[in-house]
PDB file of C-alpha atoms in Angstrom:
ATOM      1  CA  MET A  11     -23.478   4.736   0.940  1.00 76.00           C
ATOM      2  CA  LEU A  12     -21.277   4.920   3.895  1.00 83.00           C
ATOM      3  CA  PRO A  13     -21.921   8.012   5.704  1.00 85.00           C
ATOM      4  CA  ALA A  14     -19.805  10.957   5.347  1.00 86.00           C
ATOM      5  CA  GLU A  15     -18.534  11.066   8.823  1.00 90.00           C
ATOM      6  CA  HIS A  16     -17.032   7.337   8.774  1.00 90.00           C
ATOM      7  CA  ARG A  17     -15.202   8.199   5.567  1.00 92.00           C
ATOM      8  CA  LEU A  18     -11.339   8.189   5.676  1.00 90.00           C
ATOM      9  CA  ALA A  19     -10.502  11.286   4.110  1.00 89.00           C
ATOM     10  CA  ASP A  20      -6.886  12.147   5.335  1.00 88.00           C
ATOM     11  CA  GLY A  21      -3.838  10.405   3.632  1.00 91.00           C
ATOM     12  CA  GLU A  22      -1.648  10.421   6.593  1.00 92.00           C
ATOM     13  CA  LEU A  23      -4.130   8.815   8.408  1.00 90.00           C
ATOM     14  CA  PHE A  24      -4.062   5.941   5.942  1.00 92.00           C
ATOM     15  CA  ARG A  25      -0.410   5.473   6.035  1.00 94.00           C
ATOM     16  CA  LEU A  26      -0.183   5.316   9.953  1.00 93.00           C
ATOM     17  CA  ALA A  27      -3.347   2.442   9.710  1.00 93.00           C
ATOM     18  CA  SER A  28      -1.706   0.765   6.751  1.00 92.00           C
ATOM     19  CA  ARG A  29       1.943   0.204   8.742  1.00 94.00           C
ATOM     20  CA  ARG A  30       1.273   0.815  12.276  1.00 94.00           C
ATOM     21  CA  GLY A  31      -1.994  -0.736  12.831  1.00 91.00           C
ATOM     22  CA  SER A  32      -3.328  -4.442  13.894  1.00 94.00           C
ATOM     23  CA  ARG A  33      -3.649  -6.532  10.425  1.00 95.00           C
ATOM     24  CA  CYS A  34      -5.822  -9.899   9.130  1.00 95.00           C
ATOM     25  CA  GLY A  35      -5.774 -11.019   5.905  1.00 95.00           C
ATOM     26  CA  SER A  36      -7.990 -13.257   3.979  1.00 96.00           C
ATOM     27  CA  SER A  37      -7.785 -14.430  -0.177  1.00 96.00           C
ATOM     28  CA  THR A  38      -9.798 -10.849  -1.255  1.00 97.00           C
ATOM     29  CA  VAL A  39      -9.034  -8.418   2.034  1.00 97.00           C
ATOM     30  CA  VAL A  40      -6.699  -7.124   3.913  1.00 97.00           C
ATOM     31  CA  ALA A  41      -8.194  -5.290   6.903  1.00 96.00           C
ATOM     32  CA  HIS A  42      -5.785  -2.492   9.332  1.00 96.00           C
ATOM     33  CA  LEU A  43      -7.083  -1.510  12.340  1.00 94.00           C
ATOM     34  CA  LEU A  44      -5.199   0.804  14.415  1.00 93.00           C
ATOM     35  CA  LEU A  45      -7.081   1.968  17.637  1.00 91.00           C
ATOM     36  CA  ARG A  46      -6.806   5.995  18.287  1.00 87.00           C
ATOM     37  CA  GLU A  47      -7.097   7.887  21.685  1.00 85.00           C
ATOM     38  CA  GLY A  48     -10.066  10.797  21.741  1.00 80.00           C
ATOM     39  CA  GLN A  49     -13.707  11.319  20.797  1.00 84.00           C
ATOM     40  CA  GLY A  50     -14.516  10.977  17.432  1.00 85.00           C
ATOM     41  CA  PRO A  51     -16.481   8.215  15.237  1.00 91.00           C
ATOM     42  CA  PRO A  52     -14.535   5.429  13.419  1.00 92.00           C
ATOM     43  CA  THR A  53     -13.605   6.209  10.297  1.00 93.00           C
ATOM     44  CA  VAL A  54     -13.007   3.602   6.623  1.00 95.00           C
ATOM     45  CA  GLY A  55     -10.881   3.822   3.844  1.00 95.00           C
ATOM     46  CA  PHE A  56     -10.452   1.910   1.026  1.00 96.00           C
ATOM     47  CA  VAL A  57      -7.098   1.102  -1.076  1.00 96.00           C
ATOM     48  CA  VAL A  58      -8.461  -1.034  -4.798  1.00 97.00           C
ATOM     49  CA  SER A  59      -5.441  -1.433  -6.852  1.00 95.00           C
ATOM     50  CA  ARG A  60      -4.981  -1.987 -10.402  1.00 97.00           C
ATOM     51  CA  ALA A  61      -4.233  -5.673  -9.483  1.00 96.00           C
ATOM     52  CA  VAL A  62      -7.604  -6.000  -9.264  1.00 97.00           C
ATOM     53  CA  GLY A  63      -8.557  -4.939 -12.580  1.00 96.00           C
ATOM     54  CA  ASN A  64      -9.970  -2.127 -14.611  1.00 97.00           C
ATOM     55  CA  ALA A  65     -11.896   0.942 -13.406  1.00 97.00           C
ATOM     56  CA  VAL A  66     -15.207  -1.103 -13.678  1.00 97.00           C
ATOM     57  CA  VAL A  67     -13.841  -3.694 -11.757  1.00 97.00           C
ATOM     58  CA  ARG A  68     -12.330  -1.800  -9.253  1.00 97.00           C
ATOM     59  CA  ASN A  69     -15.025   0.565  -8.478  1.00 96.00           C
ATOM     60  CA  ARG A  70     -17.505  -2.254  -8.395  1.00 96.00           C
ATOM     61  CA  VAL A  71     -15.363  -4.083  -6.357  1.00 97.00           C
ATOM     62  CA  LYS A  72     -15.123  -0.118  -3.858  1.00 96.00           C
ATOM     63  CA  ARG A  73     -19.049  -0.204  -3.792  1.00 95.00           C
ATOM     64  CA  ARG A  74     -19.301  -3.657  -2.734  1.00 95.00           C
ATOM     65  CA  LEU A  75     -16.781  -3.023  -0.020  1.00 95.00           C
ATOM     66  CA  ARG A  76     -18.801   0.541   1.212  1.00 94.00           C
ATOM     67  CA  HIS A  77     -21.498  -1.421   1.418  1.00 94.00           C
ATOM     68  CA  LEU A  78     -20.297  -4.384   3.564  1.00 94.00           C
ATOM     69  CA  ALA A  79     -18.348  -1.854   5.959  1.00 93.00           C
ATOM     70  CA  ARG A  80     -21.484   0.154   6.047  1.00 92.00           C
ATOM     71  CA  GLU A  81     -23.229  -2.251   7.735  1.00 90.00           C
ATOM     72  CA  ARG A  82     -20.502  -3.539  10.117  1.00 89.00           C
ATOM     73  CA  VAL A  83     -19.179   0.608  11.414  1.00 90.00           C
ATOM     74  CA  SER A  84     -21.351   1.039  14.149  1.00 87.00           C
ATOM     75  CA  SER A  85     -19.580  -2.237  15.987  1.00 87.00           C
ATOM     76  CA  LEU A  86     -15.971  -0.581  14.945  1.00 89.00           C
ATOM     77  CA  PRO A  87     -14.310   0.186  18.858  1.00 85.00           C
ATOM     78  CA  GLY A  88     -14.205   4.003  19.352  1.00 82.00           C
ATOM     79  CA  SER A  89     -12.424   6.347  17.145  1.00 86.00           C
ATOM     80  CA  CYS A  90     -10.193   3.893  15.378  1.00 92.00           C
ATOM     81  CA  VAL A  91      -9.017   3.833  11.693  1.00 93.00           C
ATOM     82  CA  LEU A  92     -10.097   1.026   9.348  1.00 94.00           C
ATOM     83  CA  VAL A  93      -8.524   0.559   5.867  1.00 96.00           C
ATOM     84  CA  VAL A  94      -9.293  -2.046   3.773  1.00 96.00           C
ATOM     85  CA  ARG A  95      -7.485  -2.839   1.288  1.00 97.00           C
ATOM     86  CA  ALA A  96      -8.416  -5.402  -2.106  1.00 97.00           C
ATOM     87  CA  LEU A  97      -6.662  -7.930  -3.322  1.00 97.00           C
ATOM     88  CA  PRO A  98      -6.514  -9.151  -6.820  1.00 97.00           C
ATOM     89  CA  ALA A  99      -9.108 -12.117  -6.080  1.00 96.00           C
ATOM     90  CA  ALA A 100     -11.986  -9.938  -4.735  1.00 97.00           C
ATOM     91  CA  GLY A 101     -12.292  -8.544  -8.196  1.00 95.00           C
ATOM     92  CA  SER A 102     -13.823 -12.020  -9.479  1.00 96.00           C
ATOM     93  CA  ALA A 103     -15.060 -13.073  -6.130  1.00 96.00           C
ATOM     94  CA  PRO A 104     -18.767 -13.585  -4.987  1.00 96.00           C
ATOM     95  CA  HIS A 105     -20.644 -10.882  -3.004  1.00 94.00           C
ATOM     96  CA  HIS A 106     -21.262 -13.409  -0.525  1.00 96.00           C
ATOM     97  CA  LEU A 107     -17.311 -14.372  -0.593  1.00 96.00           C
ATOM     98  CA  LEU A 108     -15.957 -10.720   0.311  1.00 96.00           C
ATOM     99  CA  ALA A 109     -18.710 -10.564   2.935  1.00 95.00           C
ATOM    100  CA  GLU A 110     -17.382 -13.926   4.816  1.00 96.00           C
ATOM    101  CA  ASP A 111     -13.790 -12.155   4.043  1.00 96.00           C
ATOM    102  CA  LEU A 112     -14.216  -8.809   5.718  1.00 95.00           C
ATOM    103  CA  ALA A 113     -16.560 -10.264   7.939  1.00 94.00           C
ATOM    104  CA  HIS A 114     -13.677 -12.582   9.183  1.00 95.00           C
ATOM    105  CA  CYS A 115     -10.824  -9.642   9.681  1.00 94.00           C
ATOM    106  CA  LEU A 116     -12.880  -7.733  11.318  1.00 93.00           C
ATOM    107  CA  ASP A 117     -13.936 -10.240  13.859  1.00 92.00           C
ATOM    108  CA  ARG A 118     -10.712 -10.946  14.295  1.00 93.00           C
ATOM    109  CA  LEU A 119      -9.262  -7.583  14.490  1.00 90.00           C
ATOM    110  CA  THR A 120     -11.739  -6.144  17.220  1.00 84.00           C
ATOM    111  CA  VAL A 121     -11.056  -9.362  19.562  1.00 79.00           C
ATOM    112  CA  ARG A 122      -7.103  -8.533  19.355  1.00 66.00           C
ATOM    113  CA  GLY A 123      -7.807  -5.552  19.435  1.00 54.00           C
TER     114      GLY A 123
END
């Protein structure tokens, strides 16, 4: 489970990160990273639409992504905001492919950012 301090709950920050943050995509996810000024832990939010699958599939994808993000949250810069959007292919992708795609996106974003 992703600790509460790292969960993104502010809708305005979701929109801001999605529209103005750096973006990197793969076959299963698109990651948006917004660097912010100030102190605080990095926060992570997830977007999993109905295009990914039914409720069971969407919740499974969210659980997998939360688990993967928890492992990588310590490597995120400062008080950044990360939004991970699952693409339809994420619903049928094996766990290792989601892990590789998220790692690829985060590596590219943190080098760029």
